[in-house]
PDB file of C-alpha atoms in Angstrom:
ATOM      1  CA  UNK A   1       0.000   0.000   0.000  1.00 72.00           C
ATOM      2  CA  UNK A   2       2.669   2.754  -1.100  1.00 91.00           C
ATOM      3  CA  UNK A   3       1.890   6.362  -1.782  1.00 97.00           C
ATOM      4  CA  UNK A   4       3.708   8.469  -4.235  1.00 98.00           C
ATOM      5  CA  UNK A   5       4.283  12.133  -2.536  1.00 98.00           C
ATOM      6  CA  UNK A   6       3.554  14.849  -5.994  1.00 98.00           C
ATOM      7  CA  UNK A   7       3.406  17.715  -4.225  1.00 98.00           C
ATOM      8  CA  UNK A   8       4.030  19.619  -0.361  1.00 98.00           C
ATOM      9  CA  UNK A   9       3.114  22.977   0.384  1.00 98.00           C
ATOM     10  CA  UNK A  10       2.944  25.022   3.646  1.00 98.00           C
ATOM     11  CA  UNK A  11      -0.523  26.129   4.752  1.00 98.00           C
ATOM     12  CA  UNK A  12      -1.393  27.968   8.488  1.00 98.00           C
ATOM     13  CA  UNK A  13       1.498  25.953   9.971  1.00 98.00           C
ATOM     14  CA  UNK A  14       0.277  22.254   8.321  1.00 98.00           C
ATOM     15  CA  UNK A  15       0.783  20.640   4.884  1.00 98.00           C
ATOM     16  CA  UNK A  16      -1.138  20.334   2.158  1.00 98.00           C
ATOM     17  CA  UNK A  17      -0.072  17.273   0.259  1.00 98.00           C
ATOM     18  CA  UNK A  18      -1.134  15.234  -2.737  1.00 98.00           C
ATOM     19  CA  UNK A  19      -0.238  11.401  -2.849  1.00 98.00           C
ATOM     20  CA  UNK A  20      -1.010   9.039  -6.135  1.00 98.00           C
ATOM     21  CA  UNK A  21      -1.303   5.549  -4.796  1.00 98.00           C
ATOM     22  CA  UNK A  22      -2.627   2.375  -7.085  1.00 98.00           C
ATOM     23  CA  UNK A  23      -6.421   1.369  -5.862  1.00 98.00           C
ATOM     24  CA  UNK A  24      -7.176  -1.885  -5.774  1.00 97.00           C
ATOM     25  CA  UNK A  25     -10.894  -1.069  -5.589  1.00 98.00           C
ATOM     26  CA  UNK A  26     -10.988   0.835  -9.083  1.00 98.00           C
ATOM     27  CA  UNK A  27      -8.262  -1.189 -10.361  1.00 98.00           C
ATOM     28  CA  UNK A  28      -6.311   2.746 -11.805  1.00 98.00           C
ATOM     29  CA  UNK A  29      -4.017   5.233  -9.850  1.00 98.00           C
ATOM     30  CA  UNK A  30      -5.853   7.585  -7.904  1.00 98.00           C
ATOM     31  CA  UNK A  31      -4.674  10.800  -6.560  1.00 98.00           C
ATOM     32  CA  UNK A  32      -5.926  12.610  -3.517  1.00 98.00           C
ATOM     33  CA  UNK A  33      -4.941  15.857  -1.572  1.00 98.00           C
ATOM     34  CA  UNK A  34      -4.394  15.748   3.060  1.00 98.00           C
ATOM     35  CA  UNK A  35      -4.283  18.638   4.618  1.00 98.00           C
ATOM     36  CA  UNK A  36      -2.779  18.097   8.281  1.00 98.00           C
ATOM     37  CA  UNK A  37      -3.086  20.398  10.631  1.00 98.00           C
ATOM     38  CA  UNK A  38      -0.248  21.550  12.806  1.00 98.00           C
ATOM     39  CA  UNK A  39      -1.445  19.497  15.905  1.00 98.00           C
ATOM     40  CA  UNK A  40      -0.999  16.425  13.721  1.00 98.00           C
ATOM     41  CA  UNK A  41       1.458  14.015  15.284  1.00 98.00           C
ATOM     42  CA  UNK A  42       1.989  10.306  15.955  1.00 94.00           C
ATOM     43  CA  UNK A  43       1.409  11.225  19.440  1.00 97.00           C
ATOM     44  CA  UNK A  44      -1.838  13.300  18.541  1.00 98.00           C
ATOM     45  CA  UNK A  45      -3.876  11.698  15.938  1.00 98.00           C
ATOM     46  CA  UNK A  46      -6.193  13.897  14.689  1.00 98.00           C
ATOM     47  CA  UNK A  47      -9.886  13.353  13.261  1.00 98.00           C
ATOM     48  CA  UNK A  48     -10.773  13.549   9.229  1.00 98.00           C
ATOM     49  CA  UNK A  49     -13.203  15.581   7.043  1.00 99.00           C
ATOM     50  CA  UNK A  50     -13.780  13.751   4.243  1.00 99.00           C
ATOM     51  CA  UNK A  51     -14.721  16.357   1.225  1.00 99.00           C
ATOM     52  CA  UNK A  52     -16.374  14.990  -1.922  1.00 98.00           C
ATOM     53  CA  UNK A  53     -15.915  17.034  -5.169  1.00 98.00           C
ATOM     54  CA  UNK A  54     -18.247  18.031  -7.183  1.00 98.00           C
ATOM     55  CA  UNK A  55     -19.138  17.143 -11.201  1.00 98.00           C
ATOM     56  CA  UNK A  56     -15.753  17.748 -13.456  1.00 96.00           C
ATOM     57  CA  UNK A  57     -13.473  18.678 -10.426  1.00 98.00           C
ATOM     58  CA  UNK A  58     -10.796  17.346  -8.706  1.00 98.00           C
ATOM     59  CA  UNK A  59      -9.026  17.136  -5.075  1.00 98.00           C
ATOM     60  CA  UNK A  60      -7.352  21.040  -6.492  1.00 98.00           C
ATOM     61  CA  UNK A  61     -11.029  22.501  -6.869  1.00 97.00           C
ATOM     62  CA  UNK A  62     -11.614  22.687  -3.050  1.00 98.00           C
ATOM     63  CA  UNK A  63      -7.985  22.653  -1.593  1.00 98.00           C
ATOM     64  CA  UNK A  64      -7.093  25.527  -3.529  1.00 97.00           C
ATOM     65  CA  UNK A  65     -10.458  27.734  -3.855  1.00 98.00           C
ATOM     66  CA  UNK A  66     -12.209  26.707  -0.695  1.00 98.00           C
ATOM     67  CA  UNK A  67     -10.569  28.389   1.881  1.00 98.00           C
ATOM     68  CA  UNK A  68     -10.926  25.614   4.522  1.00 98.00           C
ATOM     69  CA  UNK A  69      -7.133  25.535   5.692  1.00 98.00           C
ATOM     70  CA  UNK A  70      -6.810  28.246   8.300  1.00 98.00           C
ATOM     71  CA  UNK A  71     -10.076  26.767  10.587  1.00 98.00           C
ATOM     72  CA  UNK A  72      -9.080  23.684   9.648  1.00 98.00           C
ATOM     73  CA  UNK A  73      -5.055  24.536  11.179  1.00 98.00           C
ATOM     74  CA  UNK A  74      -6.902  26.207  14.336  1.00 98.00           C
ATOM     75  CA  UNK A  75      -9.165  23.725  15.294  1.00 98.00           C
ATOM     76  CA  UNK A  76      -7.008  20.831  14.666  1.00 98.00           C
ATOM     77  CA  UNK A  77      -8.996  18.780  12.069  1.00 98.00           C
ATOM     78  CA  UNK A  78      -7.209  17.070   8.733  1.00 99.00           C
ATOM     79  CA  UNK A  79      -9.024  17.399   5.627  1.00 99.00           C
ATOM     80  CA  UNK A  80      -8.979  14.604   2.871  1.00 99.00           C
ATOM     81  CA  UNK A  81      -9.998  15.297  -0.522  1.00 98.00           C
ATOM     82  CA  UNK A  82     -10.402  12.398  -3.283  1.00 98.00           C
ATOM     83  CA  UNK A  83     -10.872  12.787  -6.953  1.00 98.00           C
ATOM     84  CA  UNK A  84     -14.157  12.292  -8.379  1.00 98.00           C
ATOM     85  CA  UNK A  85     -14.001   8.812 -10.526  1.00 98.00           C
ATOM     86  CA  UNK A  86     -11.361   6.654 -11.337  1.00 98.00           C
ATOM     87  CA  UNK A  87      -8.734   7.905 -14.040  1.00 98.00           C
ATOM     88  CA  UNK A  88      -6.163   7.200 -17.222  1.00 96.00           C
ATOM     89  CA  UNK A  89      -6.286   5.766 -20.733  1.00 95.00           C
ATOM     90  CA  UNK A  90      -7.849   1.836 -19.731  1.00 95.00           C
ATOM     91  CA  UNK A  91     -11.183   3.950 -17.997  1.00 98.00           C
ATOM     92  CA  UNK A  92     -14.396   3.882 -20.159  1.00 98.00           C
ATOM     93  CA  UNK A  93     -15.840   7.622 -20.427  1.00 98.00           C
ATOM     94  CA  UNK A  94     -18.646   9.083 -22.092  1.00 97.00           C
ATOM     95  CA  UNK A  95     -18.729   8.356 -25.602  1.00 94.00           C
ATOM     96  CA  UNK A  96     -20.086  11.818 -26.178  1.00 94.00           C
ATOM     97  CA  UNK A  97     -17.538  13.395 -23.919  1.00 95.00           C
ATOM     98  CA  UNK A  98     -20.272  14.781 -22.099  1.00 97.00           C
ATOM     99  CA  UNK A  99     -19.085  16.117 -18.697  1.00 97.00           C
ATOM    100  CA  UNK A 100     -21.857  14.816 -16.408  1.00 98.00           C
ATOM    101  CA  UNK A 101     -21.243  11.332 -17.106  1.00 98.00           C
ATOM    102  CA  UNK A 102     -18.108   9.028 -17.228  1.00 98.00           C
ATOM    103  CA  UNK A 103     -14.437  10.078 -16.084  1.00 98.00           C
ATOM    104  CA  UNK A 104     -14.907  13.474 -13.230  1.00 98.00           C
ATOM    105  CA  UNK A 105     -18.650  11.923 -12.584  1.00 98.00           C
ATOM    106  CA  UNK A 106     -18.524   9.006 -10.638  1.00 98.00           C
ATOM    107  CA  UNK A 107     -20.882   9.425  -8.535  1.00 98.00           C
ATOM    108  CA  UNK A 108     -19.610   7.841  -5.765  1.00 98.00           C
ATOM    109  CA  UNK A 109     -21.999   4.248  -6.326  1.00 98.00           C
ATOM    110  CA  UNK A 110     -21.239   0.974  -6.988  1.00 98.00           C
ATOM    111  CA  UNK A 111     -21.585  -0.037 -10.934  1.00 98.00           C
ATOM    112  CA  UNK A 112     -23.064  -2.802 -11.669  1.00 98.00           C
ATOM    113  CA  UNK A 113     -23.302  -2.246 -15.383  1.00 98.00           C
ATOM    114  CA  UNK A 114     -20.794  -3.164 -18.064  1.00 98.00           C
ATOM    115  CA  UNK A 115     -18.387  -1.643 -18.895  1.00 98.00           C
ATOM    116  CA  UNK A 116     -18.303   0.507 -15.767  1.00 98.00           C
ATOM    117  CA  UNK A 117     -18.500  -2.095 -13.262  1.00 98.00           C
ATOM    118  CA  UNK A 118     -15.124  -2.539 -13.479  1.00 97.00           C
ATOM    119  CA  UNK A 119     -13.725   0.306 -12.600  1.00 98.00           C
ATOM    120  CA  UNK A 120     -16.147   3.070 -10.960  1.00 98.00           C
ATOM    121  CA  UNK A 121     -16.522   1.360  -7.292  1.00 98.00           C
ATOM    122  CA  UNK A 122     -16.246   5.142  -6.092  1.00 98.00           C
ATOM    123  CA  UNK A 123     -18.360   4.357  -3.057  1.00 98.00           C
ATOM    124  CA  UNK A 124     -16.335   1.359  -1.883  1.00 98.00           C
ATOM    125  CA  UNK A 125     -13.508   3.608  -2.878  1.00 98.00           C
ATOM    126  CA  UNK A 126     -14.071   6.231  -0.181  1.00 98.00           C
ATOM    127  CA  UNK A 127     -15.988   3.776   2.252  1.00 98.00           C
ATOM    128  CA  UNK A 128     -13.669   1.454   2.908  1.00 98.00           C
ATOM    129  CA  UNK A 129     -10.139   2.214   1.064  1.00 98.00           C
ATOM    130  CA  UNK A 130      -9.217   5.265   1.178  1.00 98.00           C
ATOM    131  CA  UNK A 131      -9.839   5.706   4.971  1.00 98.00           C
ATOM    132  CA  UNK A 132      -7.445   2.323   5.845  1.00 98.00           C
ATOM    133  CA  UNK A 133      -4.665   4.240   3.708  1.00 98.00           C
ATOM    134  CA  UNK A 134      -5.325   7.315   5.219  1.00 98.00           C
ATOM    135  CA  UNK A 135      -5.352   5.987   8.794  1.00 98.00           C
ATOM    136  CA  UNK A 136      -2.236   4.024   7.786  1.00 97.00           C
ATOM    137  CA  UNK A 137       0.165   6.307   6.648  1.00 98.00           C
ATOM    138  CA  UNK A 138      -0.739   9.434   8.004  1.00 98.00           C
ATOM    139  CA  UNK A 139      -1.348  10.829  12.309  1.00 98.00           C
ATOM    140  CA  UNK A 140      -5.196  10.746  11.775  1.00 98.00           C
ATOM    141  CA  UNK A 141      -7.526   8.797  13.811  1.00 98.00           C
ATOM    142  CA  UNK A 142     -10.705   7.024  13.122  1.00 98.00           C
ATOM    143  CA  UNK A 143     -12.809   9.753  13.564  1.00 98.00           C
ATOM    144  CA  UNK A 144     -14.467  10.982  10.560  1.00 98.00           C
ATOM    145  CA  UNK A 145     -16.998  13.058   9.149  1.00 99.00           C
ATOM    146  CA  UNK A 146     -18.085  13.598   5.623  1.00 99.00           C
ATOM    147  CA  UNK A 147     -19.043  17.004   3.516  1.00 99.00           C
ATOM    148  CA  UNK A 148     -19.235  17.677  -0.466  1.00 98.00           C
ATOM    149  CA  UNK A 149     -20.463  20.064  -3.109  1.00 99.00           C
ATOM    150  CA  UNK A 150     -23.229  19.252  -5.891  1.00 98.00           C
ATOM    151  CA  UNK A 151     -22.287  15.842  -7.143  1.00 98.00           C
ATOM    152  CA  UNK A 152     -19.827  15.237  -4.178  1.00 98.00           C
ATOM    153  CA  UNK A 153     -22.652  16.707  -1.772  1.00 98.00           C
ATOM    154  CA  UNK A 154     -25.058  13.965  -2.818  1.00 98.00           C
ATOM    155  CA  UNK A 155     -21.941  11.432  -2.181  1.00 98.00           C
ATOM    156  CA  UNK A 156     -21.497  12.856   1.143  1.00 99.00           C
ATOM    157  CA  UNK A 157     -25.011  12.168   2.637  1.00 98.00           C
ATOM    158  CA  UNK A 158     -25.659   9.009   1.299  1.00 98.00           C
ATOM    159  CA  UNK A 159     -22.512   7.554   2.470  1.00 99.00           C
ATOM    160  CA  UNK A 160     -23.479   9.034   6.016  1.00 98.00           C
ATOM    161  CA  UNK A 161     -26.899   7.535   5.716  1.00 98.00           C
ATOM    162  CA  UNK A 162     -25.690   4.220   4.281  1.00 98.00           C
ATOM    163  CA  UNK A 163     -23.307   4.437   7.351  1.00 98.00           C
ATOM    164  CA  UNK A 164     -24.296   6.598  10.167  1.00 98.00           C
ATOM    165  CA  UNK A 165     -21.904   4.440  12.541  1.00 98.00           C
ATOM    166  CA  UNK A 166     -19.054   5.537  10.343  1.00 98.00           C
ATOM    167  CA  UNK A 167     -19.624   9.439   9.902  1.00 98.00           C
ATOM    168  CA  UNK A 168     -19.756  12.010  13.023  1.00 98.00           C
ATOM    169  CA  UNK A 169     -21.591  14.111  10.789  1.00 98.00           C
ATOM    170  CA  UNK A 170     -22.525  14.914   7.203  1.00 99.00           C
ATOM    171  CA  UNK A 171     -23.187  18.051   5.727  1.00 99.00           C
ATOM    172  CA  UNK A 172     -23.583  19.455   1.983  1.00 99.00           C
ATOM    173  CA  UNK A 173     -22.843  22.607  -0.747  1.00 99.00           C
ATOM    174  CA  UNK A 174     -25.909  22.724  -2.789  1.00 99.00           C
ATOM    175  CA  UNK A 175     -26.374  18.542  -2.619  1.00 99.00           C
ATOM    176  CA  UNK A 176     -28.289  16.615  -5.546  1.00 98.00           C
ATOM    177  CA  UNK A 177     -30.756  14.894  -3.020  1.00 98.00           C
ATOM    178  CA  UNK A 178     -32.841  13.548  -5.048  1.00 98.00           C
ATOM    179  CA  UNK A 179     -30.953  11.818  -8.033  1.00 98.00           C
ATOM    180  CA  UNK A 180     -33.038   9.285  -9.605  1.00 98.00           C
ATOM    181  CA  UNK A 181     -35.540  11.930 -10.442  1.00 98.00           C
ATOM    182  CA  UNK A 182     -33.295  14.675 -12.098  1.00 98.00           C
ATOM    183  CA  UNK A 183     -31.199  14.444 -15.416  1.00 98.00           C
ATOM    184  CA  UNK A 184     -27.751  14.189 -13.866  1.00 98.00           C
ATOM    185  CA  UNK A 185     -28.805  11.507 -11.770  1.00 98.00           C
ATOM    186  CA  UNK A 186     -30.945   9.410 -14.064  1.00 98.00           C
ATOM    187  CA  UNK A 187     -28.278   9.160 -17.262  1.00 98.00           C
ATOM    188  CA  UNK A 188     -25.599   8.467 -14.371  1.00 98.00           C
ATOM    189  CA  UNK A 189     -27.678   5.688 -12.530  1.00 98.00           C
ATOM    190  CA  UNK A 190     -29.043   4.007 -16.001  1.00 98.00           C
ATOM    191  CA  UNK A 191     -25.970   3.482 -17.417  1.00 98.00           C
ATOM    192  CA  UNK A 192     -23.962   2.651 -14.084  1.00 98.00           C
ATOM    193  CA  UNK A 193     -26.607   0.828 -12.596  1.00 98.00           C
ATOM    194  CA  UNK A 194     -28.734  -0.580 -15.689  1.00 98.00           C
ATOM    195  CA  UNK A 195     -32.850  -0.244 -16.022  1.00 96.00           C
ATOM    196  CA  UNK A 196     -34.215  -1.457 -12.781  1.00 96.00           C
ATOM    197  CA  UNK A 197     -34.953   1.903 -10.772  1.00 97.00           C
ATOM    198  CA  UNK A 198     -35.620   0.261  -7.479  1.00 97.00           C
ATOM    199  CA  UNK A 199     -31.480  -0.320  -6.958  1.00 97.00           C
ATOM    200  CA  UNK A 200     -31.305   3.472  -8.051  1.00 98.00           C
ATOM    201  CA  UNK A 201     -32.540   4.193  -4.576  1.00 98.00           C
ATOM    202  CA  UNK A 202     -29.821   2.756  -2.794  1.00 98.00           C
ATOM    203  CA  UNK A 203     -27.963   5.875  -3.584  1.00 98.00           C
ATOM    204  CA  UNK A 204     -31.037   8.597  -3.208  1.00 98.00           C
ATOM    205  CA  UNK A 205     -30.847  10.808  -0.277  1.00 98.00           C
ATOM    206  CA  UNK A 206     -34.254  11.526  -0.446  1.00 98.00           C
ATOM    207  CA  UNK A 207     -34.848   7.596  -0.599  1.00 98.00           C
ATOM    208  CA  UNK A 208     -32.648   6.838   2.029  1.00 98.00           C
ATOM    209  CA  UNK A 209     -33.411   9.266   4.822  1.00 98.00           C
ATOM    210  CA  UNK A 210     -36.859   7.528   4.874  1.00 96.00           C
ATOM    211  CA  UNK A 211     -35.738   4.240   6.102  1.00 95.00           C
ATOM    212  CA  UNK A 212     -32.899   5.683   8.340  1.00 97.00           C
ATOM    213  CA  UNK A 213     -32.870   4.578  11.758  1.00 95.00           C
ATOM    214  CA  UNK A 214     -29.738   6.174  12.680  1.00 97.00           C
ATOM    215  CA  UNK A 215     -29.612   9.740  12.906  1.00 97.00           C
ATOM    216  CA  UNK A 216     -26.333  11.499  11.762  1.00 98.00           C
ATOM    217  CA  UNK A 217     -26.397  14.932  12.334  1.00 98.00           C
ATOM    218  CA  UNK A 218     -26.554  17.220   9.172  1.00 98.00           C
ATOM    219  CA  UNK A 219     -26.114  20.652   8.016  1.00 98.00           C
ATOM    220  CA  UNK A 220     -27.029  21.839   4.362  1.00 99.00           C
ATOM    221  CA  UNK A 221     -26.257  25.112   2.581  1.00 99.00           C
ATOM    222  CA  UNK A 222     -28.133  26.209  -0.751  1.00 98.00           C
ATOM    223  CA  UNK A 223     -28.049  29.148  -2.724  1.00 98.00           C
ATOM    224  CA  UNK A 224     -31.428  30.302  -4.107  1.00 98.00           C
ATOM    225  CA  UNK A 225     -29.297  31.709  -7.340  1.00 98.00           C
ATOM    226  CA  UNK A 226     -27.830  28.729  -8.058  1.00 98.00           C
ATOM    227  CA  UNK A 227     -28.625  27.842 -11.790  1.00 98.00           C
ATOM    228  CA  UNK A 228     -28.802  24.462 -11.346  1.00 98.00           C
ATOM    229  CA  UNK A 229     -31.928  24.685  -8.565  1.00 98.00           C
ATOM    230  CA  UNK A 230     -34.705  24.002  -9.579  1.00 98.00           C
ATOM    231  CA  UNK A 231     -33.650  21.164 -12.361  1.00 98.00           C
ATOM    232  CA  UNK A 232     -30.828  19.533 -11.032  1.00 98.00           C
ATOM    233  CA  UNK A 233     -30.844  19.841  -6.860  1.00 98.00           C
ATOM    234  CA  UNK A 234     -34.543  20.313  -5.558  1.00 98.00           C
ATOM    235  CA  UNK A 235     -33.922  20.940  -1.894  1.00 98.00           C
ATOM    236  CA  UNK A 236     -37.249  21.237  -0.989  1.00 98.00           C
ATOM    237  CA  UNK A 237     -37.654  17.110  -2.168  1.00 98.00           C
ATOM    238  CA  UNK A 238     -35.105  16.363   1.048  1.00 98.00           C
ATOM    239  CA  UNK A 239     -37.072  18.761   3.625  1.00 98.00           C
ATOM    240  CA  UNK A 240     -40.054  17.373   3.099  1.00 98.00           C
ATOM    241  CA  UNK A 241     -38.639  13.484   3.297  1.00 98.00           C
ATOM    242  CA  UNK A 242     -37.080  14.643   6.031  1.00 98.00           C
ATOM    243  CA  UNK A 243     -39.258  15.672   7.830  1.00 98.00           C
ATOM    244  CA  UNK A 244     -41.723  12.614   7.126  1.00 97.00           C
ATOM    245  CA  UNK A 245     -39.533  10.948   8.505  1.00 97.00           C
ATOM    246  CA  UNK A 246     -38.942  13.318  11.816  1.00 97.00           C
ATOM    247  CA  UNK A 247     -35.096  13.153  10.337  1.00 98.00           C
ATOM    248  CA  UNK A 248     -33.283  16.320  11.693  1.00 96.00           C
ATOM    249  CA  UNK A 249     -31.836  18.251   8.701  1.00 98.00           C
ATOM    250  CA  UNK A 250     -30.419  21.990   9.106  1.00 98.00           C
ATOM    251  CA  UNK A 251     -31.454  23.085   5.592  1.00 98.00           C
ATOM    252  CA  UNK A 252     -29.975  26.794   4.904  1.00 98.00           C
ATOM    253  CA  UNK A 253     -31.149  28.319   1.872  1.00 98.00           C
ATOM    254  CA  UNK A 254     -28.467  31.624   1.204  1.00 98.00           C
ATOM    255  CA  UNK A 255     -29.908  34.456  -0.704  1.00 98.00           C
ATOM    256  CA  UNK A 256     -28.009  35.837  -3.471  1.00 98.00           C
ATOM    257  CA  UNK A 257     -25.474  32.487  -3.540  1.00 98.00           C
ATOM    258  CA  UNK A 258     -24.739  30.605  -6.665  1.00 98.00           C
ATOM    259  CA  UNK A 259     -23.256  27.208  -7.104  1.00 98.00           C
ATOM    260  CA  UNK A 260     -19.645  27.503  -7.409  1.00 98.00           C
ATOM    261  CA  UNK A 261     -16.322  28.148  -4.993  1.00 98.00           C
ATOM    262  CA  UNK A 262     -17.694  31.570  -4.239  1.00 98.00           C
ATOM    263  CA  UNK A 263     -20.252  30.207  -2.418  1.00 98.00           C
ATOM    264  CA  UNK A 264     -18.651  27.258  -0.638  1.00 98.00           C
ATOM    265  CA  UNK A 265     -15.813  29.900   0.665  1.00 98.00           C
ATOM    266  CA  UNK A 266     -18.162  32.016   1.900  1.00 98.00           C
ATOM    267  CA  UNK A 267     -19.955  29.108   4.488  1.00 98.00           C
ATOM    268  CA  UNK A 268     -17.017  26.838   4.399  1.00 98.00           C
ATOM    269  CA  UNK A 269     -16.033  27.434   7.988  1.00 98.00           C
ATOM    270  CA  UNK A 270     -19.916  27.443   9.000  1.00 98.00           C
ATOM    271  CA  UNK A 271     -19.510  23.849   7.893  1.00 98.00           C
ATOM    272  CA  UNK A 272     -16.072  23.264   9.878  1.00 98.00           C
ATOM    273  CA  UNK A 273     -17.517  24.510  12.967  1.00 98.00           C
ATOM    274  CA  UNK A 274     -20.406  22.140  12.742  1.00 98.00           C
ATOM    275  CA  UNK A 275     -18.253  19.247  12.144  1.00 98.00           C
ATOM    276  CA  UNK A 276     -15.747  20.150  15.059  1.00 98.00           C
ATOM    277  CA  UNK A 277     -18.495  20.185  17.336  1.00 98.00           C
ATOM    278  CA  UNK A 278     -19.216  16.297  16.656  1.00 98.00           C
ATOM    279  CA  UNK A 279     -15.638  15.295  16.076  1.00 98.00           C
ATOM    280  CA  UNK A 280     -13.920  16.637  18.786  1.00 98.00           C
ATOM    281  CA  UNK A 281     -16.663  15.901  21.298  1.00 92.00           C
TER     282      UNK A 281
END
């Protein structure tokens, strides 16, 4: 289980680093970014927030544009940012070379469809693999919690509801909740996970948080500009299953706020604060 070291920078007293390592789960390299906090140390393991990218991006999108470092230095929490799908020249992509669909859009499932099932395991990927290297090579403990944006967003709550004994707490940027009845979500789950729409809602936060019987607390931030709102992310779909199913959810909708880094920067720490408050209880 080695790690190739591709970059080190400084940041508020820790390091932001980026490792390649070989997965064994989607059978490529992968590449992720760590930041470590200056309070990491083999003597003081500290806990992990897991951040899911969004559609297109990578583990650079929200390490360098997000602005989470300097709460993330002073409270002394470790951030781990994955890429978004498997990678390289032997991966199946679109065949249209569409962006929401393919290589950048994994959407952190299972396939179980050819050719895909191969290769884009992302939610086995960041489950179960990535946190055993994490934990191995670097002064982290098993504490974790779980946060994303758009595509990534809708990764991060349904791995927290698939595994509330896992997560400390979950939150979201402007989530896809409800995927197998939007466009992004229904071309990604028919060809990844084939015709039969009833395993579609294995991965459906709106799905999900009706049978939960585990609560993981959860904090959600929305902008009402967002272009994508009322096609692609439908809020309002998660509230109200949420509620049905007396689920606490802190849904924030932020006036004037779009869907990209501008946004996220602007609440990031919002979303650090909540998560220290579970992980270093």
């Amino acid at each position: 289980m080695s790690l190739e070291r591709i970059s080190s920078n400084r940041s508020f007293g820790g390091w932001h680093k980026q490792y390649v390592h070989t997965s064994r789960t989607l059978h490529c390299d992968m590449r992720f970014a760590i930041y470590l906090p200056p309070q990491a140390s083999e003597t003081n393991k500290v806990p992990v927030l897991y951040y899911l990218s969004g559609l297109t991006c990578t583990d650079e999108n929200v390490m360098q544009k997000g602005g989470a470092q300097r709460l993330a230095a002073e409270l002394g929490i470790a951030i781990v940012a994955p890429d978004t799908s498997p990678r390289g020249d032997s991966i199946p992509d679109d065949p249209e070379g569409a962006y929401d669909f393919g290589i950048g859009a994994g959407f952190y499932l299972n396939a179980t469809e050819a050719p895909w099932n191969r290769f884009y395991h992302m939610y086995d990927y960041v489950v179960k693999e990535l946190p055993v290297v994490i934990e191995a090579h670097f002064p982290v403990s098993h504490v974790k919690a779980i946060t994303g944006h758009s595509m990534g967003g809708h990764g991060a709550l349904t791995i927290a509801l698939k595994n509330p004994e896992a997560y400390t707490s979950a939150s979201a940027f402007a989530p896809i909740v409800n995927p197998i009845n939007v466009p992004w979500g229904q071309k990604a789950f028919a060809n990844y996970l084939g015709e039969d729409k009833e395993s579609w809602k294995e991965y459906d936060s709106c799905e999900l948080i009706k049978q939960a019987k585990q609560h993981v607390p959860m904090l959600i931030d929305q902008g009402d500009a967002d272009s994508f709102l009322e096609e692609q992310l439908k809020p309002e779909l998660l509230q109200a299953a949420a509620e049905e199913a007396s689920y606490p959810v802190d849904l924030r909708i932020q006036p004037g706020y779009d869907h990209s880094y501008y946004f996220i920067s602007s609440f990031i720490d919002d979303h650090i604060r909540f998560h220290a408050k579970h992980l270093l209880a």
